[in-house]
mmCIF file with all atom_site columns, C-alpha atoms in Angstrom:
data_model
loop_
_atom_site.group_PDB
_atom_site.id
_atom_site.type_symbol
_atom_site.label_atom_id
_atom_site.label_alt_id
_atom_site.label_comp_id
_atom_site.label_asym_id
_atom_site.label_entity_id
_atom_site.label_seq_id
_atom_site.pdbx_PDB_ins_code
_atom_site.Cartn_x
_atom_site.Cartn_y
_atom_site.Cartn_z
_atom_site.occupancy
_atom_site.B_iso_or_equiv
_atom_site.pdbx_formal_charge
_atom_site.auth_seq_id
_atom_site.auth_comp_id
_atom_site.auth_asym_id
_atom_site.auth_atom_id
_atom_site.pdbx_PDB_model_num
ATOM 1   C CA . MET G 1 1   ? 105.641 60.551 -47.833 1.00 48.00 ? 28  MET G CA 1
ATOM 2   C CA . GLU G 1 2   ? 102.821 62.274 -45.984 1.00 45.00 ? 29  GLU G CA 1
ATOM 3   C CA . MET G 1 3   ? 100.496 59.358 -46.735 1.00 44.00 ? 30  MET G CA 1
ATOM 4   C CA . LYS G 1 4   ? 103.043 56.889 -45.309 1.00 47.00 ? 31  LYS G CA 1
ATOM 5   C CA . LYS G 1 5   ? 103.191 58.882 -42.081 1.00 47.00 ? 32  LYS G CA 1
ATOM 6   C CA . GLU G 1 6   ? 99.396  58.907 -41.796 1.00 44.00 ? 33  GLU G CA 1
ATOM 7   C CA . SER G 1 7   ? 99.228  55.151 -42.462 1.00 44.00 ? 34  SER G CA 1
ATOM 8   C CA . GLY G 1 8   ? 101.912 54.497 -39.844 1.00 49.00 ? 35  GLY G CA 1
ATOM 9   C CA . LEU G 1 9   ? 100.093 56.643 -37.298 1.00 46.00 ? 36  LEU G CA 1
ATOM 10  C CA . LEU G 1 10  ? 96.831  54.813 -37.985 1.00 42.00 ? 37  LEU G CA 1
ATOM 11  C CA . ILE G 1 11  ? 98.474  51.411 -37.446 1.00 44.00 ? 38  ILE G CA 1
ATOM 12  C CA . LEU G 1 12  ? 100.037 52.658 -34.220 1.00 47.00 ? 39  LEU G CA 1
ATOM 13  C CA . LEU G 1 13  ? 96.678  53.881 -32.902 1.00 45.00 ? 40  LEU G CA 1
ATOM 14  C CA . VAL G 1 14  ? 95.059  50.516 -33.681 1.00 43.00 ? 41  VAL G CA 1
ATOM 15  C CA . LEU G 1 15  ? 97.817  48.620 -31.855 1.00 44.00 ? 42  LEU G CA 1
ATOM 16  C CA . ILE G 1 16  ? 97.488  50.884 -28.812 1.00 44.00 ? 43  ILE G CA 1
ATOM 17  C CA . SER G 1 17  ? 93.724  50.384 -28.741 1.00 44.00 ? 44  SER G CA 1
ATOM 18  C CA . ILE G 1 18  ? 94.100  46.592 -28.929 1.00 40.00 ? 45  ILE G CA 1
ATOM 19  C CA . SER G 1 19  ? 96.693  46.658 -26.138 1.00 43.00 ? 46  SER G CA 1
ATOM 20  C CA . ALA G 1 20  ? 94.416  48.685 -23.869 1.00 40.00 ? 47  ALA G CA 1
ATOM 21  C CA . TYR G 1 21  ? 91.432  46.489 -24.651 1.00 41.00 ? 48  TYR G CA 1
ATOM 22  C CA . ALA G 1 22  ? 93.443  43.430 -23.612 1.00 40.00 ? 49  ALA G CA 1
ATOM 23  C CA . GLN G 1 23  ? 93.932  44.963 -20.171 1.00 42.00 ? 50  GLN G CA 1
ATOM 24  C CA . THR G 1 24  ? 90.354  44.118 -19.171 1.00 48.00 ? 51  THR G CA 1
ATOM 25  C CA . PRO G 1 25  ? 88.127  41.046 -19.785 1.00 53.00 ? 52  PRO G CA 1
ATOM 26  C CA . ALA G 1 26  ? 85.946  41.506 -22.867 1.00 61.00 ? 53  ALA G CA 1
ATOM 27  C CA . SER G 1 27  ? 82.169  41.505 -22.794 1.00 68.00 ? 54  SER G CA 1
ATOM 28  C CA . ARG G 1 28  ? 80.355  38.163 -23.038 1.00 76.00 ? 55  ARG G CA 1
ATOM 29  C CA . GLU G 1 29  ? 83.213  36.567 -21.126 1.00 81.00 ? 56  GLU G CA 1
ATOM 30  C CA . TRP G 1 30  ? 83.273  34.742 -17.777 1.00 85.00 ? 57  TRP G CA 1
ATOM 31  C CA . SER G 1 31  ? 86.009  35.109 -15.179 1.00 87.00 ? 58  SER G CA 1
ATOM 32  C CA . TYR G 1 32  ? 86.353  33.833 -11.614 1.00 89.00 ? 59  TYR G CA 1
ATOM 33  C CA . HIS G 1 33  ? 88.116  34.858 -8.450  1.00 92.00 ? 60  HIS G CA 1
ATOM 34  C CA . PHE G 1 34  ? 89.129  33.657 -5.001  1.00 93.00 ? 61  PHE G CA 1
ATOM 35  C CA . GLY G 1 35  ? 90.071  35.758 -2.036  1.00 94.00 ? 62  GLY G CA 1
ATOM 36  C CA . TYR G 1 36  ? 89.927  36.863 1.561   1.00 95.00 ? 63  TYR G CA 1
ATOM 37  C CA . LEU G 1 37  ? 86.640  38.093 3.029   1.00 94.00 ? 64  LEU G CA 1
ATOM 38  C CA . GLY G 1 38  ? 86.444  39.672 6.476   1.00 93.00 ? 65  GLY G CA 1
ATOM 39  C CA . ASN G 1 39  ? 83.850  41.410 8.638   1.00 89.00 ? 66  ASN G CA 1
ATOM 40  C CA . HIS G 1 40  ? 85.070  44.555 10.478  1.00 77.00 ? 67  HIS G CA 1
ATOM 41  C CA . ALA G 1 41  ? 88.638  43.472 9.623   1.00 69.00 ? 68  ALA G CA 1
ATOM 42  C CA . VAL G 1 42  ? 88.786  41.023 12.567  1.00 75.00 ? 69  VAL G CA 1
ATOM 43  C CA . ARG G 1 43  ? 86.445  38.165 11.585  1.00 87.00 ? 70  ARG G CA 1
ATOM 44  C CA . PRO G 1 44  ? 88.151  36.136 8.843   1.00 92.00 ? 71  PRO G CA 1
ATOM 45  C CA . GLY G 1 45  ? 86.660  34.252 5.934   1.00 94.00 ? 72  GLY G CA 1
ATOM 46  C CA . GLY G 1 46  ? 86.910  33.400 2.262   1.00 95.00 ? 73  GLY G CA 1
ATOM 47  C CA . ASN G 1 47  ? 85.119  34.271 -0.948  1.00 95.00 ? 74  ASN G CA 1
ATOM 48  C CA . PHE G 1 48  ? 84.532  32.772 -4.393  1.00 96.00 ? 75  PHE G CA 1
ATOM 49  C CA . GLY G 1 49  ? 82.860  34.582 -7.265  1.00 94.00 ? 76  GLY G CA 1
ATOM 50  C CA . LEU G 1 50  ? 81.998  34.625 -10.952 1.00 93.00 ? 77  LEU G CA 1
ATOM 51  C CA . GLU G 1 51  ? 81.906  37.676 -13.203 1.00 92.00 ? 78  GLU G CA 1
ATOM 52  C CA . TYR G 1 52  ? 80.330  38.170 -16.613 1.00 91.00 ? 79  TYR G CA 1
ATOM 53  C CA . GLY G 1 53  ? 81.049  41.158 -18.849 1.00 89.00 ? 80  GLY G CA 1
ATOM 54  C CA . LEU G 1 54  ? 77.801  42.693 -20.056 1.00 92.00 ? 81  LEU G CA 1
ATOM 55  C CA . ALA G 1 55  ? 79.279  45.569 -22.063 1.00 91.00 ? 82  ALA G CA 1
ATOM 56  C CA . ASP G 1 56  ? 82.541  47.409 -22.557 1.00 87.00 ? 83  ASP G CA 1
ATOM 57  C CA . LYS G 1 57  ? 83.820  50.493 -24.349 1.00 87.00 ? 84  LYS G CA 1
ATOM 58  C CA . VAL G 1 58  ? 87.326  51.666 -25.148 1.00 82.00 ? 85  VAL G CA 1
ATOM 59  C CA . LYS G 1 59  ? 88.056  55.396 -25.372 1.00 81.00 ? 86  LYS G CA 1
ATOM 60  C CA . PHE G 1 60  ? 91.097  56.728 -27.206 1.00 76.00 ? 87  PHE G CA 1
ATOM 61  C CA . LYS G 1 61  ? 92.454  60.277 -26.900 1.00 75.00 ? 88  LYS G CA 1
ATOM 62  C CA . SER G 1 62  ? 95.475  61.778 -28.621 1.00 74.00 ? 89  SER G CA 1
ATOM 63  C CA . LYS G 1 63  ? 97.084  65.171 -28.004 1.00 73.00 ? 90  LYS G CA 1
ATOM 64  C CA . VAL G 1 64  ? 100.000 66.695 -29.849 1.00 72.00 ? 91  VAL G CA 1
ATOM 65  C CA . LYS G 1 65  ? 102.357 68.823 -27.762 1.00 71.00 ? 92  LYS G CA 1
ATOM 66  C CA . PRO G 1 66  ? 105.199 70.903 -29.230 1.00 75.00 ? 93  PRO G CA 1
ATOM 67  C CA . GLY G 1 67  ? 108.509 69.146 -28.801 1.00 71.00 ? 94  GLY G CA 1
ATOM 68  C CA . LYS G 1 68  ? 106.897 65.976 -27.412 1.00 69.00 ? 95  LYS G CA 1
ATOM 69  C CA . GLY G 1 69  ? 104.829 64.726 -30.308 1.00 68.00 ? 96  GLY G CA 1
ATOM 70  C CA . ALA G 1 70  ? 101.597 62.783 -29.877 1.00 70.00 ? 97  ALA G CA 1
ATOM 71  C CA . ILE G 1 71  ? 100.543 61.759 -26.348 1.00 70.00 ? 98  ILE G CA 1
ATOM 72  C CA . ASN G 1 72  ? 98.022  58.908 -26.438 1.00 71.00 ? 99  ASN G CA 1
ATOM 73  C CA . THR G 1 73  ? 95.642  57.967 -23.638 1.00 72.00 ? 100 THR G CA 1
ATOM 74  C CA . VAL G 1 74  ? 93.442  54.858 -23.671 1.00 74.00 ? 101 VAL G CA 1
ATOM 75  C CA . THR G 1 75  ? 90.838  53.920 -21.047 1.00 83.00 ? 102 THR G CA 1
ATOM 76  C CA . ALA G 1 76  ? 88.346  51.039 -20.911 1.00 86.00 ? 103 ALA G CA 1
ATOM 77  C CA . HIS G 1 77  ? 84.893  51.097 -19.313 1.00 91.00 ? 104 HIS G CA 1
ATOM 78  C CA . GLN G 1 78  ? 82.949  47.958 -18.346 1.00 92.00 ? 105 GLN G CA 1
ATOM 79  C CA . LEU G 1 79  ? 79.572  46.913 -17.018 1.00 94.00 ? 106 LEU G CA 1
ATOM 80  C CA . ILE G 1 80  ? 79.902  43.617 -15.123 1.00 94.00 ? 107 ILE G CA 1
ATOM 81  C CA . LEU G 1 81  ? 77.442  41.197 -13.532 1.00 95.00 ? 108 LEU G CA 1
ATOM 82  C CA . GLY G 1 82  ? 78.849  39.484 -10.433 1.00 95.00 ? 109 GLY G CA 1
ATOM 83  C CA . LEU G 1 83  ? 77.771  36.462 -8.367  1.00 96.00 ? 110 LEU G CA 1
ATOM 84  C CA . ASN G 1 84  ? 79.613  35.938 -5.066  1.00 96.00 ? 111 ASN G CA 1
ATOM 85  C CA . ALA G 1 85  ? 79.532  33.355 -2.307  1.00 96.00 ? 112 ALA G CA 1
ATOM 86  C CA . GLY G 1 86  ? 81.513  33.775 0.905   1.00 96.00 ? 113 GLY G CA 1
ATOM 87  C CA . ALA G 1 87  ? 81.816  32.511 4.451   1.00 96.00 ? 114 ALA G CA 1
ATOM 88  C CA . ILE G 1 88  ? 82.866  34.431 7.575   1.00 94.00 ? 115 ILE G CA 1
ATOM 89  C CA . TRP G 1 89  ? 83.840  32.849 10.879  1.00 91.00 ? 116 TRP G CA 1
ATOM 90  C CA . HIS G 1 90  ? 82.717  34.698 13.996  1.00 84.00 ? 117 HIS G CA 1
ATOM 91  C CA . PRO G 1 91  ? 84.838  33.300 16.873  1.00 78.00 ? 118 PRO G CA 1
ATOM 92  C CA . GLN G 1 92  ? 82.746  31.789 19.672  1.00 80.00 ? 119 GLN G CA 1
ATOM 93  C CA . THR G 1 93  ? 79.446  32.921 18.147  1.00 82.00 ? 120 THR G CA 1
ATOM 94  C CA . SER G 1 94  ? 78.606  31.851 14.604  1.00 85.00 ? 121 SER G CA 1
ATOM 95  C CA . THR G 1 95  ? 79.577  31.128 11.040  1.00 90.00 ? 122 THR G CA 1
ATOM 96  C CA . SER G 1 96  ? 77.910  33.284 8.390   1.00 92.00 ? 123 SER G CA 1
ATOM 97  C CA . LEU G 1 97  ? 77.368  32.656 4.683   1.00 95.00 ? 124 LEU G CA 1
ATOM 98  C CA . VAL G 1 98  ? 77.237  35.833 2.602   1.00 95.00 ? 125 VAL G CA 1
ATOM 99  C CA . ASN G 1 99  ? 75.920  35.671 -0.968  1.00 96.00 ? 126 ASN G CA 1
ATOM 100 C CA . SER G 1 100 ? 75.412  38.569 -3.348  1.00 96.00 ? 127 SER G CA 1
ATOM 101 C CA . LEU G 1 101 ? 74.336  39.437 -6.879  1.00 97.00 ? 128 LEU G CA 1
ATOM 102 C CA . THR G 1 102 ? 75.821  42.745 -8.070  1.00 97.00 ? 129 THR G CA 1
ATOM 103 C CA . LEU G 1 103 ? 76.020  45.095 -11.032 1.00 97.00 ? 130 LEU G CA 1
ATOM 104 C CA . GLU G 1 104 ? 79.410  46.802 -11.291 1.00 96.00 ? 131 GLU G CA 1
ATOM 105 C CA . TYR G 1 105 ? 80.971  49.635 -13.254 1.00 96.00 ? 132 TYR G CA 1
ATOM 106 C CA . ARG G 1 106 ? 84.706  49.152 -13.764 1.00 94.00 ? 133 ARG G CA 1
ATOM 107 C CA . LYS G 1 107 ? 87.180  51.572 -15.324 1.00 93.00 ? 134 LYS G CA 1
ATOM 108 C CA . THR G 1 108 ? 90.636  50.472 -16.456 1.00 88.00 ? 135 THR G CA 1
ATOM 109 C CA . THR G 1 109 ? 93.179  53.260 -16.959 1.00 86.00 ? 136 THR G CA 1
ATOM 110 C CA . LYS G 1 110 ? 96.154  53.382 -19.320 1.00 78.00 ? 137 LYS G CA 1
ATOM 111 C CA . ARG G 1 111 ? 98.352  52.049 -16.504 1.00 80.00 ? 138 ARG G CA 1
ATOM 112 C CA . ARG G 1 112 ? 95.985  49.077 -16.010 1.00 84.00 ? 139 ARG G CA 1
ATOM 113 C CA . MET G 1 113 ? 94.709  50.391 -12.688 1.00 91.00 ? 140 MET G CA 1
ATOM 114 C CA . GLN G 1 114 ? 91.056  49.482 -12.101 1.00 93.00 ? 141 GLN G CA 1
ATOM 115 C CA . ILE G 1 115 ? 88.425  51.509 -10.224 1.00 95.00 ? 142 ILE G CA 1
ATOM 116 C CA . GLN G 1 116 ? 85.094  49.875 -9.342  1.00 96.00 ? 143 GLN G CA 1
ATOM 117 C CA . ALA G 1 117 ? 81.725  50.832 -7.902  1.00 97.00 ? 144 ALA G CA 1
ATOM 118 C CA . GLY G 1 118 ? 78.493  48.895 -7.796  1.00 97.00 ? 145 GLY G CA 1
ATOM 119 C CA . ILE G 1 119 ? 75.163  48.011 -6.253  1.00 97.00 ? 146 ILE G CA 1
ATOM 120 C CA . GLY G 1 120 ? 73.259  44.803 -5.682  1.00 97.00 ? 147 GLY G CA 1
ATOM 121 C CA . GLY G 1 121 ? 71.434  42.558 -3.271  1.00 96.00 ? 148 GLY G CA 1
ATOM 122 C CA . SER G 1 122 ? 72.856  40.313 -0.534  1.00 96.00 ? 149 SER G CA 1
ATOM 123 C CA . TYR G 1 123 ? 71.686  37.383 1.558   1.00 96.00 ? 150 TYR G CA 1
ATOM 124 C CA . LEU G 1 124 ? 73.180  36.582 4.967   1.00 94.00 ? 151 LEU G CA 1
ATOM 125 C CA . ARG G 1 125 ? 72.629  33.189 6.650   1.00 93.00 ? 152 ARG G CA 1
ATOM 126 C CA . SER G 1 126 ? 74.153  32.801 10.118  1.00 90.00 ? 153 SER G CA 1
ATOM 127 C CA . PHE G 1 127 ? 74.624  29.460 11.912  1.00 90.00 ? 154 PHE G CA 1
ATOM 128 C CA . TYR G 1 128 ? 75.057  29.836 15.674  1.00 87.00 ? 155 TYR G CA 1
ATOM 129 C CA . ILE G 1 129 ? 77.348  27.718 17.829  1.00 82.00 ? 156 ILE G CA 1
ATOM 130 C CA . ASN G 1 130 ? 75.205  28.193 20.931  1.00 78.00 ? 157 ASN G CA 1
ATOM 131 C CA . SER G 1 131 ? 71.470  28.698 20.395  1.00 73.00 ? 158 SER G CA 1
ATOM 132 C CA . TYR G 1 132 ? 68.475  27.832 22.561  1.00 72.00 ? 159 TYR G CA 1
ATOM 133 C CA . GLU G 1 133 ? 64.711  27.697 22.196  1.00 74.00 ? 160 GLU G CA 1
ATOM 134 C CA . VAL G 1 134 ? 61.843  27.835 24.663  1.00 73.00 ? 161 VAL G CA 1
ATOM 135 C CA . ASP G 1 135 ? 58.855  25.519 24.227  1.00 74.00 ? 162 ASP G CA 1
ATOM 136 C CA . GLN G 1 136 ? 55.250  26.242 25.230  1.00 75.00 ? 163 GLN G CA 1
ATOM 137 C CA . SER G 1 137 ? 55.815  24.947 28.746  1.00 76.00 ? 164 SER G CA 1
ATOM 138 C CA . GLY G 1 138 ? 58.701  27.383 29.258  1.00 72.00 ? 165 GLY G CA 1
ATOM 139 C CA . GLN G 1 139 ? 61.410  24.732 29.147  1.00 76.00 ? 166 GLN G CA 1
ATOM 140 C CA . VAL G 1 140 ? 64.691  25.857 27.598  1.00 73.00 ? 167 VAL G CA 1
ATOM 141 C CA . THR G 1 141 ? 66.545  23.423 25.348  1.00 73.00 ? 168 THR G CA 1
ATOM 142 C CA . LYS G 1 142 ? 69.658  23.735 23.228  1.00 74.00 ? 169 LYS G CA 1
ATOM 143 C CA . ARG G 1 143 ? 69.006  23.923 19.497  1.00 74.00 ? 170 ARG G CA 1
ATOM 144 C CA . PHE G 1 144 ? 71.269  22.134 17.036  1.00 74.00 ? 171 PHE G CA 1
ATOM 145 C CA . LEU G 1 145 ? 72.622  24.438 14.332  1.00 76.00 ? 172 LEU G CA 1
ATOM 146 C CA . GLY G 1 146 ? 70.306  27.297 15.055  1.00 81.00 ? 173 GLY G CA 1
ATOM 147 C CA . ASN G 1 147 ? 70.284  29.712 12.153  1.00 86.00 ? 174 ASN G CA 1
ATOM 148 C CA . SER G 1 148 ? 68.615  32.793 10.722  1.00 88.00 ? 175 SER G CA 1
ATOM 149 C CA . GLY G 1 149 ? 68.613  34.538 7.344   1.00 91.00 ? 176 GLY G CA 1
ATOM 150 C CA . TYR G 1 150 ? 68.435  38.162 6.217   1.00 93.00 ? 177 TYR G CA 1
ATOM 151 C CA . PHE G 1 151 ? 68.123  40.003 2.874   1.00 93.00 ? 178 PHE G CA 1
ATOM 152 C CA . GLY G 1 152 ? 69.266  43.509 2.059   1.00 93.00 ? 179 GLY G CA 1
ATOM 153 C CA . PRO G 1 153 ? 70.836  45.928 -0.435  1.00 95.00 ? 180 PRO G CA 1
ATOM 154 C CA . THR G 1 154 ? 74.586  46.269 -0.782  1.00 96.00 ? 181 THR G CA 1
ATOM 155 C CA . LEU G 1 155 ? 76.962  48.934 -2.104  1.00 96.00 ? 182 LEU G CA 1
ATOM 156 C CA . PHE G 1 156 ? 80.683  48.633 -2.792  1.00 97.00 ? 183 PHE G CA 1
ATOM 157 C CA . ILE G 1 157 ? 83.752  50.454 -4.047  1.00 97.00 ? 184 ILE G CA 1
ATOM 158 C CA . GLY G 1 158 ? 87.051  48.928 -5.068  1.00 96.00 ? 185 GLY G CA 1
ATOM 159 C CA . TYR G 1 159 ? 90.518  49.487 -6.446  1.00 96.00 ? 186 TYR G CA 1
ATOM 160 C CA . GLY G 1 160 ? 93.017  47.187 -8.097  1.00 94.00 ? 187 GLY G CA 1
ATOM 161 C CA . ARG G 1 161 ? 95.246  46.433 -11.056 1.00 90.00 ? 188 ARG G CA 1
ATOM 162 C CA . TYR G 1 162 ? 95.028  44.303 -14.166 1.00 84.00 ? 189 TYR G CA 1
ATOM 163 C CA . ARG G 1 163 ? 98.128  42.274 -15.105 1.00 79.00 ? 190 ARG G CA 1
ATOM 164 C CA . LYS G 1 164 ? 98.700  41.837 -18.838 1.00 71.00 ? 191 LYS G CA 1
ATOM 165 C CA . ASP G 1 165 ? 100.601 39.100 -20.694 1.00 65.00 ? 192 ASP G CA 1
ATOM 166 C CA . SER G 1 166 ? 100.018 35.362 -20.316 1.00 54.00 ? 193 SER G CA 1
ATOM 167 C CA . ARG G 1 167 ? 99.810  35.091 -16.544 1.00 63.00 ? 194 ARG G CA 1
ATOM 168 C CA . SER G 1 168 ? 97.564  32.824 -14.492 1.00 75.00 ? 195 SER G CA 1
ATOM 169 C CA . LEU G 1 169 ? 96.768  35.608 -12.027 1.00 81.00 ? 196 LEU G CA 1
ATOM 170 C CA . GLN G 1 170 ? 95.175  38.307 -14.183 1.00 83.00 ? 197 GLN G CA 1
ATOM 171 C CA . TRP G 1 171 ? 94.119  40.917 -11.625 1.00 87.00 ? 198 TRP G CA 1
ATOM 172 C CA . TRP G 1 172 ? 93.884  41.814 -7.934  1.00 92.00 ? 199 TRP G CA 1
ATOM 173 C CA . HIS G 1 173 ? 91.258  44.003 -6.265  1.00 94.00 ? 200 HIS G CA 1
ATOM 174 C CA . ILE G 1 174 ? 90.684  45.425 -2.788  1.00 95.00 ? 201 ILE G CA 1
ATOM 175 C CA . ARG G 1 175 ? 86.993  46.035 -2.137  1.00 95.00 ? 202 ARG G CA 1
ATOM 176 C CA . LEU G 1 176 ? 84.874  47.543 0.640   1.00 95.00 ? 203 LEU G CA 1
ATOM 177 C CA . ASN G 1 177 ? 81.245  46.378 0.880   1.00 95.00 ? 204 ASN G CA 1
ATOM 178 C CA . ALA G 1 178 ? 78.444  47.938 2.927   1.00 94.00 ? 205 ALA G CA 1
ATOM 179 C CA . SER G 1 179 ? 75.207  45.938 3.324   1.00 93.00 ? 206 SER G CA 1
ATOM 180 C CA . TYR G 1 180 ? 72.059  46.691 5.266   1.00 91.00 ? 207 TYR G CA 1
ATOM 181 C CA . PHE G 1 181 ? 70.222  43.491 6.218   1.00 91.00 ? 208 PHE G CA 1
ATOM 182 C CA . VAL G 1 182 ? 66.584  43.969 7.160   1.00 86.00 ? 209 VAL G CA 1
ATOM 183 C CA . GLY G 1 183 ? 65.997  42.621 10.668  1.00 83.00 ? 210 GLY G CA 1
ATOM 184 C CA . TYR G 1 184 ? 69.705  42.134 11.362  1.00 79.00 ? 211 TYR G CA 1
ATOM 185 C CA . ASN G 1 185 ? 71.132  45.640 11.649  1.00 65.00 ? 212 ASN G CA 1
ATOM 186 C CA . ALA G 1 186 ? 70.028  47.097 14.984  1.00 65.00 ? 213 ALA G CA 1
ATOM 187 C CA . THR G 1 187 ? 71.149  50.608 13.986  1.00 70.00 ? 214 THR G CA 1
ATOM 188 C CA . ILE G 1 188 ? 71.716  52.537 10.779  1.00 77.00 ? 215 ILE G CA 1
ATOM 189 C CA . LEU G 1 189 ? 75.296  51.241 10.692  1.00 81.00 ? 216 LEU G CA 1
ATOM 190 C CA . PRO G 1 190 ? 75.809  48.807 7.789   1.00 88.00 ? 217 PRO G CA 1
ATOM 191 C CA . TYR G 1 191 ? 77.297  45.330 7.831   1.00 90.00 ? 218 TYR G CA 1
ATOM 192 C CA . LEU G 1 192 ? 80.834  46.014 6.568   1.00 91.00 ? 219 LEU G CA 1
ATOM 193 C CA . THR G 1 193 ? 83.059  43.519 4.798   1.00 93.00 ? 220 THR G CA 1
ATOM 194 C CA . THR G 1 194 ? 86.467  43.894 3.166   1.00 94.00 ? 221 THR G CA 1
ATOM 195 C CA . GLU G 1 195 ? 87.834  41.722 0.381   1.00 94.00 ? 222 GLU G CA 1
ATOM 196 C CA . LEU G 1 196 ? 91.118  40.955 -1.304  1.00 94.00 ? 223 LEU G CA 1
ATOM 197 C CA . ARG G 1 197 ? 90.262  39.349 -4.652  1.00 93.00 ? 224 ARG G CA 1
ATOM 198 C CA . LEU G 1 198 ? 92.568  37.436 -6.983  1.00 93.00 ? 225 LEU G CA 1
ATOM 199 C CA . GLY G 1 199 ? 91.071  37.046 -10.458 1.00 89.00 ? 226 GLY G CA 1
ATOM 200 C CA . PHE G 1 200 ? 91.639  34.509 -13.232 1.00 84.00 ? 227 PHE G CA 1
ATOM 201 C CA . HIS G 1 201 ? 90.320  34.196 -16.785 1.00 71.00 ? 228 HIS G CA 1
ATOM 202 C CA . LYS G 1 202 ? 91.477  33.281 -20.292 1.00 57.00 ? 229 LYS G CA 1
ATOM 203 C CA . LYS G 1 203 ? 94.903  34.419 -21.441 1.00 51.00 ? 230 LYS G CA 1
ATOM 204 C CA . SER G 1 204 ? 95.446  37.979 -22.604 1.00 43.00 ? 231 SER G CA 1
ATOM 205 C CA . ILE G 1 205 ? 95.802  38.597 -26.347 1.00 35.00 ? 232 ILE G CA 1
ATOM 206 C CA . THR G 1 206 ? 98.996  40.606 -25.815 1.00 37.00 ? 233 THR G CA 1
#
C-alpha cells in the first residue's frame, strides 16, 4: 500500500513537471512575435522578432504542510537569443529603423507569468523628411532621403504571461528598452522604447 502511494506521488510529480515545462518554449526552438513599438510613448511604430531558446531548466519544489498535504511549486528558467527589427514614425521629422540582437533571461512562474531581463546591441537608422546639405561653394540644397546611423548598447526588462493549451497566440509581453546610441544621444538620457509583444510558436504539449 505504501509503495502504491509512492508510485502515485512520483507519477503526479512527473505530470506537474511536464505541465510546467510546456508553459515556456523549449530550448533549440524558434518562435516569432509581432507587436507595437513606440518611442517615449508618443511616437508609434511596429516590431517583428525571432527568438531562439539556448537553454532552459525546470525547478520543482514540494512542501508538506499539516492538514494541507503536499504543496508543489514549479518554475522554469530560460536563456534566449533574440533578433528584432522595428520601425518608428516620428511625425514631421523622420522614420527610424531600430534593430537589435539581445541575450535574455526569462523566468516562468507556476501561474505562467513571465519575467524578463536582458542586454544586447542595437542599431538605429533614421531617414529624415526634411534634410539639407551645403556644398563647397556654400549653396544649400535639399537632400533626398537624408539619413544617419548609430550603434549602441541596450538594456531591457519585461513582464508578461504564457498561455497554455493549443492556442495560436502563445504569450504576450510588455517590455521597456533603454538604448544609448553613440553620437545620437546628446545627454546621458537613453533612447527609450516600449513594446507590446504577441508571440507565436508550435502548439503546446498540454
